[in-house]
mmCIF file of C-alpha atoms in Angstrom:
data_model
loop_
_atom_site.group_PDB
_atom_site.id
_atom_site.type_symbol
_atom_site.label_atom_id
_atom_site.label_comp_id
_atom_site.label_asym_id
_atom_site.label_seq_id
_atom_site.Cartn_x
_atom_site.Cartn_y
_atom_site.Cartn_z
ATOM 1 C CA MET A 1 0.000 0.000 0.000
ATOM 2 C CA ARG A 2 2.987 2.257 -0.553
ATOM 3 C CA THR A 3 2.999 4.276 -3.737
ATOM 4 C CA LYS A 4 6.105 6.107 -4.826
ATOM 5 C CA HIS A 5 6.131 9.179 -7.001
ATOM 6 C CA VAL A 6 9.706 10.214 -7.697
ATOM 7 C CA LEU A 7 10.107 13.926 -8.397
ATOM 8 C CA GLN A 8 12.946 15.572 -10.247
ATOM 9 C CA GLN A 9 15.816 16.449 -7.986
ATOM 10 C CA GLY A 10 16.495 20.173 -7.536
ATOM 11 C CA MET A 11 19.970 21.446 -8.346
ATOM 12 C CA PRO A 12 22.041 22.245 -5.258
ATOM 13 C CA MET A 13 23.211 25.797 -4.771
ATOM 14 C CA ARG A 14 25.868 27.226 -2.500
ATOM 15 C CA ASN A 15 25.383 30.725 -1.211
ATOM 16 C CA LYS A 16 25.666 32.561 2.038
ATOM 17 C CA TRP A 17 23.840 35.595 3.328
ATOM 18 C CA MET A 18 23.666 36.862 6.866
ATOM 19 C CA ALA A 19 21.914 40.046 7.848
ATOM 20 C CA GLY A 20 23.123 42.556 10.376
ATOM 21 C CA GLY A 21 21.061 44.752 12.625
ATOM 22 C CA LEU A 22 19.817 41.843 14.746
ATOM 23 C CA LEU A 23 17.833 42.636 17.856
ATOM 24 C CA VAL A 24 17.371 40.819 21.148
ATOM 25 C CA VAL A 25 15.102 42.242 23.819
ATOM 26 C CA ALA A 26 15.028 41.214 27.466
ATOM 27 C CA GLY A 27 11.613 40.176 28.769
ATOM 28 C CA ILE A 28 9.737 43.012 30.444
ATOM 29 C CA GLY A 29 10.557 43.016 34.137
ATOM 30 C CA LEU A 30 12.831 39.994 33.726
ATOM 31 C CA SER A 31 16.521 39.631 33.061
ATOM 32 C CA ALA A 32 18.020 38.101 29.942
ATOM 33 C CA CYS A 33 19.958 34.862 30.177
ATOM 34 C CA ALA A 34 23.687 35.470 29.842
ATOM 35 C CA ALA A 35 25.617 33.725 27.086
ATOM 36 C CA ASP A 36 28.120 32.361 29.572
ATOM 37 C CA GLU A 37 25.526 31.164 32.077
ATOM 38 C CA GLU A 38 27.145 28.862 34.587
ATOM 39 C CA ALA A 39 25.877 25.350 35.142
ATOM 40 C CA PRO A 40 25.085 24.145 38.666
ATOM 41 C CA SER A 41 28.187 23.153 40.609
ATOM 42 C CA GLY A 42 29.578 19.806 39.540
ATOM 43 C CA GLU A 43 27.584 19.700 36.292
ATOM 44 C CA PRO A 44 29.050 20.333 32.836
ATOM 45 C CA PRO A 45 27.676 23.381 31.009
ATOM 46 C CA PRO A 46 24.943 22.592 28.474
ATOM 47 C CA ALA A 47 26.086 21.996 24.920
ATOM 48 C CA ALA A 48 25.577 24.876 22.504
ATOM 49 C CA GLU A 49 22.259 24.722 20.675
ATOM 50 C CA ARG A 50 20.644 26.673 17.867
ATOM 51 C CA VAL A 51 16.969 27.547 17.436
ATOM 52 C CA TYR A 52 15.693 27.840 13.852
ATOM 53 C CA VAL A 53 12.567 29.965 13.321
ATOM 54 C CA ALA A 54 10.721 30.235 9.994
ATOM 55 C CA ASN A 55 9.440 33.798 9.456
ATOM 56 C CA GLN A 56 6.539 33.142 7.138
ATOM 57 C CA SER A 57 5.780 36.725 6.051
ATOM 58 C CA SER A 58 9.417 37.872 5.936
ATOM 59 C CA ALA A 59 10.717 35.142 3.603
ATOM 60 C CA SER A 60 13.452 34.489 6.130
ATOM 61 C CA VAL A 61 14.735 32.157 8.846
ATOM 62 C CA SER A 62 16.118 33.447 12.150
ATOM 63 C CA VAL A 63 18.911 31.436 13.771
ATOM 64 C CA ILE A 64 19.063 31.980 17.542
ATOM 65 C CA ASP A 65 21.765 30.960 19.989
ATOM 66 C CA ALA A 66 19.761 29.101 22.641
ATOM 67 C CA GLY A 67 22.105 30.043 25.477
ATOM 68 C CA SER A 68 22.286 33.788 24.944
ATOM 69 C CA GLY A 69 19.073 34.337 23.019
ATOM 70 C CA GLU A 70 21.032 36.261 20.384
ATOM 71 C CA VAL A 71 19.868 36.139 16.776
ATOM 72 C CA VAL A 72 23.155 35.042 15.225
ATOM 73 C CA ALA A 73 21.980 34.920 11.610
ATOM 74 C CA THR A 74 19.002 35.827 9.447
ATOM 75 C CA ILE A 75 18.755 33.922 6.176
ATOM 76 C CA ASP A 76 16.727 35.639 3.429
ATOM 77 C CA VAL A 77 15.483 32.926 1.058
ATOM 78 C CA MET A 78 14.915 35.529 -1.661
ATOM 79 C CA GLN A 79 18.686 35.473 -2.107
ATOM 80 C CA TYR A 80 18.238 32.010 -3.669
ATOM 81 C CA GLY A 81 15.708 32.863 -6.342
ATOM 82 C CA PHE A 82 12.488 32.704 -4.298
ATOM 83 C CA ASP A 83 10.103 35.648 -4.057
ATOM 84 C CA ALA A 84 8.582 37.517 -1.106
ATOM 85 C CA ASN A 85 5.642 35.097 -1.123
ATOM 86 C CA SER A 86 7.821 32.002 -0.551
ATOM 87 C CA ARG A 87 6.411 31.704 3.015
ATOM 88 C CA PRO A 88 8.950 29.704 5.073
ATOM 89 C CA HIS A 89 6.822 27.592 7.393
ATOM 90 C CA HIS A 90 8.684 24.954 9.407
ATOM 91 C CA THR A 91 12.241 23.889 10.182
ATOM 92 C CA ALA A 92 14.087 20.713 11.172
ATOM 93 C CA VAL A 93 17.662 19.939 12.254
ATOM 94 C CA ASP A 94 19.921 16.931 11.774
ATOM 95 C CA PRO A 95 20.670 15.092 15.053
ATOM 96 C CA ASP A 96 24.306 16.244 14.924
ATOM 97 C CA GLY A 97 23.430 19.805 13.925
ATOM 98 C CA GLY A 98 25.374 19.457 10.681
ATOM 99 C CA HIS A 99 22.445 20.543 8.521
ATOM 100 C CA TRP A 100 19.050 22.138 8.909
ATOM 101 C CA TYR A 101 15.971 22.395 6.697
ATOM 102 C CA VAL A 102 13.100 24.769 5.956
ATOM 103 C CA SER A 103 9.854 24.242 4.051
ATOM 104 C CA LEU A 104 8.626 26.991 1.690
ATOM 105 C CA ILE A 105 4.857 26.903 1.226
ATOM 106 C CA GLY A 106 4.756 29.445 -1.593
ATOM 107 C CA GLY A 107 8.192 28.525 -2.896
ATOM 108 C CA GLY A 108 7.226 24.881 -3.392
ATOM 109 C CA HIS A 109 10.522 23.529 -2.047
ATOM 110 C CA VAL A 110 12.250 22.140 1.014
ATOM 111 C CA LEU A 111 15.725 23.656 1.388
ATOM 112 C CA ARG A 112 18.802 22.159 3.037
ATOM 113 C CA PHE A 113 21.450 24.347 4.699
ATOM 114 C CA ASN A 114 24.714 23.385 6.361
ATOM 115 C CA ALA A 115 25.795 24.547 9.824
ATOM 116 C CA GLU A 116 27.375 27.642 8.240
ATOM 117 C CA ASN A 117 23.916 28.550 6.850
ATOM 118 C CA GLU A 118 24.937 27.860 3.240
ATOM 119 C CA LEU A 119 22.276 26.453 0.929
ATOM 120 C CA VAL A 120 23.459 23.012 -0.197
ATOM 121 C CA GLY A 121 20.329 21.326 -1.553
ATOM 122 C CA ARG A 122 16.687 21.683 -2.467
ATOM 123 C CA ALA A 123 13.762 19.350 -3.130
ATOM 124 C CA PRO A 124 10.601 20.394 -5.036
ATOM 125 C CA PHE A 125 7.321 19.649 -3.241
ATOM 126 C CA GLU A 126 3.874 21.170 -3.634
ATOM 127 C CA THR A 127 2.853 23.368 -0.662
ATOM 128 C CA PRO A 128 5.206 21.774 1.915
ATOM 129 C CA GLY A 129 4.281 22.220 5.560
ATOM 130 C CA LEU A 130 5.551 20.431 8.649
ATOM 131 C CA LEU A 131 8.899 18.621 8.679
ATOM 132 C CA ALA A 132 9.926 15.563 10.716
ATOM 133 C CA MET A 133 13.456 14.134 10.825
ATOM 134 C CA ASP A 134 13.983 10.405 11.406
ATOM 135 C CA PRO A 135 17.364 10.078 13.142
ATOM 136 C CA SER A 136 17.428 6.310 12.621
ATOM 137 C CA SER A 137 17.130 6.287 8.842
ATOM 138 C CA GLY A 138 18.341 9.829 8.257
ATOM 139 C CA MET A 139 15.274 10.535 6.130
ATOM 140 C CA LEU A 140 13.261 13.758 6.297
ATOM 141 C CA TYR A 141 9.462 13.633 6.087
ATOM 142 C CA VAL A 142 7.308 16.515 4.897
ATOM 143 C CA GLY A 143 3.572 17.168 5.107
ATOM 144 C CA ARG A 144 1.328 19.687 3.381
ATOM 145 C CA SER A 145 0.616 23.225 4.487
ATOM 146 C CA MET A 146 -2.562 24.159 6.314
ATOM 147 C CA MET A 147 -2.880 26.969 3.745
ATOM 148 C CA ALA A 148 -3.332 24.478 0.898
ATOM 149 C CA PRO A 149 -7.079 23.735 0.472
ATOM 150 C CA THR A 150 -6.723 20.717 -1.854
ATOM 151 C CA PRO A 151 -3.146 19.404 -1.798
ATOM 152 C CA PRO A 152 -2.271 15.883 -2.985
ATOM 153 C CA GLN A 153 -3.211 13.123 -0.536
ATOM 154 C CA ARG A 154 0.433 12.243 -0.061
ATOM 155 C CA ILE A 155 3.335 13.109 2.211
ATOM 156 C CA GLY A 156 6.948 13.319 1.087
ATOM 157 C CA VAL A 157 10.106 11.532 2.165
ATOM 158 C CA ILE A 158 13.427 13.163 1.323
ATOM 159 C CA ASP A 159 16.871 11.586 1.257
ATOM 160 C CA PRO A 160 19.010 14.506 2.492
ATOM 161 C CA ALA A 161 22.143 13.075 0.852
ATOM 162 C CA ASP A 162 20.941 14.074 -2.622
ATOM 163 C CA MET A 163 17.533 15.674 -1.790
ATOM 164 C CA ASP A 164 15.722 13.048 -3.882
ATOM 165 C CA ILE A 165 12.063 12.966 -2.862
ATOM 166 C CA GLU A 166 9.340 10.329 -3.026
ATOM 167 C CA GLU A 167 5.661 10.746 -2.231
ATOM 168 C CA LEU A 168 3.723 8.281 -0.068
ATOM 169 C CA ASP A 169 -0.058 7.922 -0.221
ATOM 170 C CA VAL A 170 -1.974 8.489 3.028
ATOM 171 C CA PHE A 171 -5.488 8.168 1.519
ATOM 172 C CA PHE A 172 -7.079 11.192 3.156
ATOM 173 C CA ALA A 173 -7.461 14.886 2.414
ATOM 174 C CA ARG A 174 -5.095 17.621 3.600
ATOM 175 C CA PRO A 175 -2.313 15.708 5.403
ATOM 176 C CA HIS A 176 -0.732 18.109 7.906
ATOM 177 C CA ALA A 177 0.285 16.857 11.395
ATOM 178 C CA LEU A 178 3.477 14.814 11.139
ATOM 179 C CA ILE A 179 5.900 13.054 13.475
ATOM 180 C CA VAL A 180 8.279 10.086 13.387
ATOM 181 C CA ASP A 181 8.735 7.252 15.897
ATOM 182 C CA SER A 182 12.342 6.527 14.965
ATOM 183 C CA GLU A 183 12.746 3.393 17.100
ATOM 184 C CA ALA A 184 9.679 1.671 15.669
ATOM 185 C CA ARG A 185 10.315 3.167 12.207
ATOM 186 C CA ARG A 186 6.768 4.538 12.055
ATOM 187 C CA ILE A 187 5.443 7.816 10.688
ATOM 188 C CA PHE A 188 2.246 9.426 11.958
ATOM 189 C CA ALA A 189 0.430 11.793 9.579
ATOM 190 C CA ALA A 190 -3.009 13.321 10.230
ATOM 191 C CA SER A 191 -5.722 14.961 8.178
ATOM 192 C CA LEU A 192 -6.951 18.510 8.683
ATOM 193 C CA ALA A 193 -10.264 17.672 7.009
ATOM 194 C CA GLU A 194 -11.139 14.354 8.668
ATOM 195 C CA ASN A 195 -10.851 12.857 12.162
ATOM 196 C CA ARG A 196 -8.301 10.404 10.840
ATOM 197 C CA PHE A 197 -4.579 9.767 10.815
ATOM 198 C CA ALA A 198 -2.252 7.282 9.199
ATOM 199 C CA VAL A 199 0.466 5.124 10.738
ATOM 200 C CA LEU A 200 3.033 4.213 8.091
ATOM 201 C CA ASN A 201 5.656 1.522 8.551
ATOM 202 C CA GLU A 202 8.925 2.892 7.184
ATOM 203 C CA GLU A 203 10.418 -0.498 6.328
ATOM 204 C CA SER A 204 7.459 -2.467 4.949
ATOM 205 C CA GLY A 205 5.435 0.406 3.531
ATOM 206 C CA ALA A 206 2.297 -0.884 5.280
ATOM 207 C CA ILE A 207 -0.228 1.746 6.364
ATOM 208 C CA ASP A 208 -2.938 1.674 9.034
ATOM 209 C CA LEU A 209 -5.672 4.311 9.194
ATOM 210 C CA VAL A 210 -6.916 5.376 12.632
ATOM 211 C CA ASN A 211 -10.298 7.065 13.118
ATOM 212 C CA VAL A 212 -10.675 9.546 15.986
ATOM 213 C CA ASP A 213 -13.994 9.821 17.818
ATOM 214 C CA GLY A 214 -15.827 13.075 18.413
ATOM 215 C CA PRO A 215 -16.778 16.196 16.461
ATOM 216 C CA PRO A 216 -14.416 17.597 13.829
ATOM 217 C CA HIS A 217 -11.141 18.221 15.673
ATOM 218 C CA THR A 218 -8.752 19.465 12.960
ATOM 219 C CA LEU A 219 -5.543 17.852 14.224
ATOM 220 C CA VAL A 220 -2.797 20.476 14.035
ATOM 221 C CA GLN A 221 0.321 18.627 15.170
ATOM 222 C CA PHE A 222 1.594 15.557 17.030
ATOM 223 C CA ALA A 223 4.202 14.999 19.727
ATOM 224 C CA LEU A 224 5.563 11.630 20.869
ATOM 225 C CA SER A 225 6.581 11.102 24.490
ATOM 226 C CA PRO A 226 10.282 10.329 25.105
ATOM 227 C CA ASP A 227 9.407 6.830 26.353
ATOM 228 C CA ARG A 228 7.282 6.342 23.194
ATOM 229 C CA ARG A 229 4.230 5.350 25.263
ATOM 230 C CA HIS A 230 1.980 8.259 24.356
ATOM 231 C CA LEU A 231 1.162 10.123 21.179
ATOM 232 C CA VAL A 232 -0.546 13.488 21.664
ATOM 233 C CA ALA A 233 -2.292 15.695 19.130
ATOM 234 C CA THR A 234 -3.548 19.253 19.412
ATOM 235 C CA ALA A 235 -7.093 19.828 18.125
ATOM 236 C CA GLN A 236 -7.708 23.265 16.644
ATOM 237 C CA LEU A 237 -11.519 23.272 16.538
ATOM 238 C CA THR A 238 -12.287 21.501 19.820
ATOM 239 C CA GLY A 239 -9.509 23.123 21.883
ATOM 240 C CA LYS A 240 -8.278 19.806 23.234
ATOM 241 C CA LEU A 241 -5.099 17.849 23.721
ATOM 242 C CA LEU A 242 -5.876 14.309 22.557
ATOM 243 C CA VAL A 243 -3.792 11.517 24.092
ATOM 244 C CA PHE A 244 -3.339 8.114 22.425
ATOM 245 C CA ASP A 245 -1.559 4.898 23.317
ATOM 246 C CA ALA A 246 1.297 5.135 20.826
ATOM 247 C CA ALA A 247 1.605 1.351 20.559
ATOM 248 C CA ASP A 248 -2.074 0.975 19.652
ATOM 249 C CA PRO A 249 -3.572 4.343 18.720
ATOM 250 C CA ALA A 250 -6.668 2.685 17.253
ATOM 251 C CA ALA A 251 -7.646 1.491 20.752
ATOM 252 C CA GLY A 252 -9.150 4.910 21.500
ATOM 253 C CA LEU A 253 -8.217 7.941 23.536
ATOM 254 C CA VAL A 254 -6.221 7.566 26.752
ATOM 255 C CA ALA A 255 -7.152 11.110 27.789
ATOM 256 C CA GLU A 256 -8.856 14.201 26.406
ATOM 257 C CA VAL A 257 -7.762 17.503 27.953
ATOM 258 C CA ASP A 258 -9.508 20.860 27.517
ATOM 259 C CA VAL A 259 -6.638 23.278 26.991
ATOM 260 C CA GLY A 260 -7.840 26.508 25.365
ATOM 261 C CA THR A 261 -8.585 28.132 22.032
ATOM 262 C CA GLN A 262 -6.696 26.774 19.027
ATOM 263 C CA PRO A 263 -3.830 24.785 20.589
ATOM 264 C CA TRP A 264 -0.917 24.644 18.172
ATOM 265 C CA HIS A 265 2.445 22.793 18.008
ATOM 266 C CA PRO A 266 3.154 20.617 21.096
ATOM 267 C CA VAL A 267 6.483 19.390 22.451
ATOM 268 C CA PHE A 268 7.302 17.070 25.369
ATOM 269 C CA SER A 269 9.828 17.909 28.049
ATOM 270 C CA PRO A 270 12.852 15.571 27.770
ATOM 271 C CA ASP A 271 11.785 13.703 30.924
ATOM 272 C CA GLY A 272 8.264 13.228 29.581
ATOM 273 C CA GLY A 273 6.664 14.909 32.586
ATOM 274 C CA HIS A 274 5.077 17.786 30.693
ATOM 275 C CA VAL A 275 3.732 18.775 27.302
ATOM 276 C CA TYR A 276 4.109 22.401 26.191
ATOM 277 C CA PHE A 277 2.251 24.274 23.433
ATOM 278 C CA GLY A 278 0.624 27.582 22.659
ATOM 279 C CA ALA A 279 -3.105 28.253 22.735
ATOM 280 C CA LYS A 280 -2.928 30.553 19.744
ATOM 281 C CA ASP A 281 -6.094 32.588 20.190
ATOM 282 C CA ASP A 282 -5.687 32.807 23.991
ATOM 283 C CA ASP A 283 -2.203 34.378 23.779
ATOM 284 C CA ALA A 284 -1.041 31.788 26.305
ATOM 285 C CA VAL A 285 1.461 28.952 26.602
ATOM 286 C CA ILE A 286 -0.064 25.841 28.132
ATOM 287 C CA VAL A 287 1.748 23.335 30.343
ATOM 288 C CA VAL A 288 0.104 19.916 30.748
ATOM 289 C CA GLU A 289 1.369 17.513 33.423
ATOM 290 C CA THR A 290 1.394 13.996 31.966
ATOM 291 C CA GLY A 291 0.994 12.041 35.207
ATOM 292 C CA GLY A 292 -2.671 12.974 35.408
ATOM 293 C CA TRP A 293 -3.036 14.773 32.061
ATOM 294 C CA THR A 294 -4.031 18.077 33.640
ATOM 295 C CA VAL A 295 -3.245 21.701 32.815
ATOM 296 C CA VAL A 296 -0.866 22.991 35.500
ATOM 297 C CA GLN A 297 0.242 26.326 33.990
ATOM 298 C CA ARG A 298 -1.119 28.960 31.619
ATOM 299 C CA ILE A 299 1.750 31.351 30.916
ATOM 300 C CA THR A 300 1.025 34.846 29.638
ATOM 301 C CA ALA A 301 3.402 37.734 28.944
ATOM 302 C CA PRO A 302 3.607 40.722 26.572
ATOM 303 C CA GLY A 303 5.680 38.709 24.083
ATOM 304 C CA ILE A 304 3.259 35.760 23.962
ATOM 305 C CA VAL A 305 0.985 36.809 21.112
ATOM 306 C CA GLU A 306 -0.640 34.150 18.922
ATOM 307 C CA PRO A 307 1.880 31.420 19.852
ATOM 308 C CA HIS A 308 2.660 28.946 17.087
ATOM 309 C CA GLY A 309 5.728 26.669 17.400
ATOM 310 C CA SER A 310 7.452 25.125 20.437
ATOM 311 C CA ALA A 311 10.930 23.703 21.038
ATOM 312 C CA VAL A 312 12.757 22.733 24.211
ATOM 313 C CA THR A 313 16.476 22.543 24.989
ATOM 314 C CA ALA A 314 18.067 19.109 25.362
ATOM 315 C CA ASP A 315 18.424 19.546 29.121
ATOM 316 C CA GLY A 316 14.785 20.609 29.427
ATOM 317 C CA ARG A 317 15.603 23.892 31.137
ATOM 318 C CA TYR A 318 14.311 26.323 28.515
ATOM 319 C CA LEU A 319 11.267 26.333 26.283
ATOM 320 C CA PHE A 320 11.208 28.476 23.123
ATOM 321 C CA VAL A 321 7.856 29.495 21.625
ATOM 322 C CA SER A 322 7.377 31.471 18.409
ATOM 323 C CA ASN A 323 4.622 34.097 18.311
ATOM 324 C CA ARG A 324 2.943 35.396 15.167
ATOM 325 C CA ASN A 325 1.843 38.868 16.382
ATOM 326 C CA LEU A 326 -0.307 39.225 13.248
ATOM 327 C CA LYS A 327 -2.741 41.515 15.103
ATOM 328 C CA GLY A 328 0.120 43.750 16.228
ATOM 329 C CA THR A 329 -0.662 43.236 19.912
ATOM 330 C CA TYR A 330 3.029 43.203 20.799
ATOM 331 C CA THR A 331 4.775 46.554 20.506
ATOM 332 C CA PRO A 332 8.365 46.141 19.252
ATOM 333 C CA SER A 333 11.277 47.826 20.996
ATOM 334 C CA ARG A 334 12.066 49.802 17.854
ATOM 335 C CA GLU A 335 9.718 52.027 15.872
ATOM 336 C CA VAL A 336 8.088 50.273 12.925
ATOM 337 C CA GLU A 337 5.309 51.238 10.549
ATOM 338 C CA ASN A 338 3.245 48.205 11.529
ATOM 339 C CA ASN A 339 3.687 46.258 14.780
ATOM 340 C CA ALA A 340 2.760 43.067 12.917
ATOM 341 C CA ASP A 341 5.986 43.347 10.913
ATOM 342 C CA VAL A 342 7.831 42.051 14.005
ATOM 343 C CA GLY A 343 7.194 38.644 15.555
ATOM 344 C CA THR A 344 8.685 37.238 18.738
ATOM 345 C CA VAL A 345 10.246 34.151 20.205
ATOM 346 C CA VAL A 346 9.905 33.877 23.981
ATOM 347 C CA LYS A 347 12.373 31.935 26.100
ATOM 348 C CA ILE A 348 10.692 30.393 29.147
ATOM 349 C CA ASP A 349 12.458 29.014 32.217
ATOM 350 C CA THR A 350 10.736 25.671 32.884
ATOM 351 C CA GLN A 351 11.726 25.788 36.560
ATOM 352 C CA THR A 352 9.918 29.076 37.244
ATOM 353 C CA TRP A 353 7.549 29.314 34.234
ATOM 354 C CA GLU A 354 8.762 32.876 33.669
ATOM 355 C CA VAL A 355 9.574 34.453 30.334
ATOM 356 C CA VAL A 356 13.253 35.329 30.744
ATOM 357 C CA GLN A 357 13.732 36.726 27.245
ATOM 358 C CA THR A 358 11.634 38.115 24.422
ATOM 359 C CA ILE A 359 13.506 37.880 21.114
ATOM 360 C CA GLU A 360 12.316 39.930 18.163
ATOM 361 C CA VAL A 361 12.437 38.234 14.770
ATOM 362 C CA GLY A 362 10.744 38.647 11.379
ATOM 363 C CA ALA A 363 7.076 38.867 10.505
ATOM 364 C CA TYR A 364 4.852 35.868 11.317
ATOM 365 C CA PRO A 365 7.312 33.467 12.978
ATOM 366 C CA ALA A 366 5.793 30.012 12.571
ATOM 367 C CA GLY A 367 7.516 26.609 12.809
ATOM 368 C CA ILE A 368 10.492 26.303 15.130
ATOM 369 C CA SER A 369 13.078 23.621 15.874
ATOM 370 C CA ILE A 370 16.191 23.250 18.009
ATOM 371 C CA GLY A 371 19.364 21.234 17.651
ATOM 372 C CA PRO A 372 23.063 21.174 18.488
ATOM 373 C CA ALA A 373 25.250 23.867 17.016
ATOM 374 C CA GLY A 374 27.044 21.957 14.268
#
């Protein structure tokens, strides 16, 4: 039940562009985290990490040093032949940080950059959306954008070595939510139009379709717990966090948590004790405790405005959340013609639940990922 559609490989390009004038703003009433922050006595300092933020309305990607919160590079994809409507949407990082990727909804490509932010490959794909890296196979999976009303009923799988891409049938409309269980070699992909998701076996190509009970949910994105026991999905229309048994998702819901208006991209803490995500229309970051599947924190701050993507550092200490600011609710630190031209990324201390830094980036920051500095 696996159908392959091999697309023409895009020609690699090598370029480099880094913008100056980068701005980092300390959270209001809170201090910024220093770049040389000391680790607790007796513990090694955390490894350097980079946060990659797709600025959908700025045709750019912001690269942030996770320790200092400094925007260390801004990559303008228009430098590579794409126009202002290329709409970078989501990012992914290789496990070793050697390369990172961005999907371009309007540009119809997934791009590959090296750790020096040089473009080294591209793969054509119609309206690409979410990205999911499989560290076991080294393959990169790509779904379709939420902005595409009638995309093909297929997801893509890219071999980063040469950016060759195949398309895999999922047999439902508007595949969007996407995540990989690397140990079991399974891919989860969900429909925006139906209460249904697919479980694809990476090795055999077999596919199982899982129906989800209830009214139309519109599954936005998945997260898989570190112990691989639970699969969670955020439901845009019903405002819920849906919890499944990852080993047997067809068995029904393990839990159903009311979390707020339009929950967006979730991420687990490394110890599996919490799930973090934004409630986009509530201007809040939600923290769900997984022992009892209950909401334990609703974090608000001036920089949390229409939260979209979530990423957490490897040690679990800091949570980064991108914020669209499309309504211009957040007022930037510098004078601009339109407040909505500046989005934010907030850095949250998971020990205190305080926003310790508000980082200004491009317009409409959307998907976000984190990985080691290669």
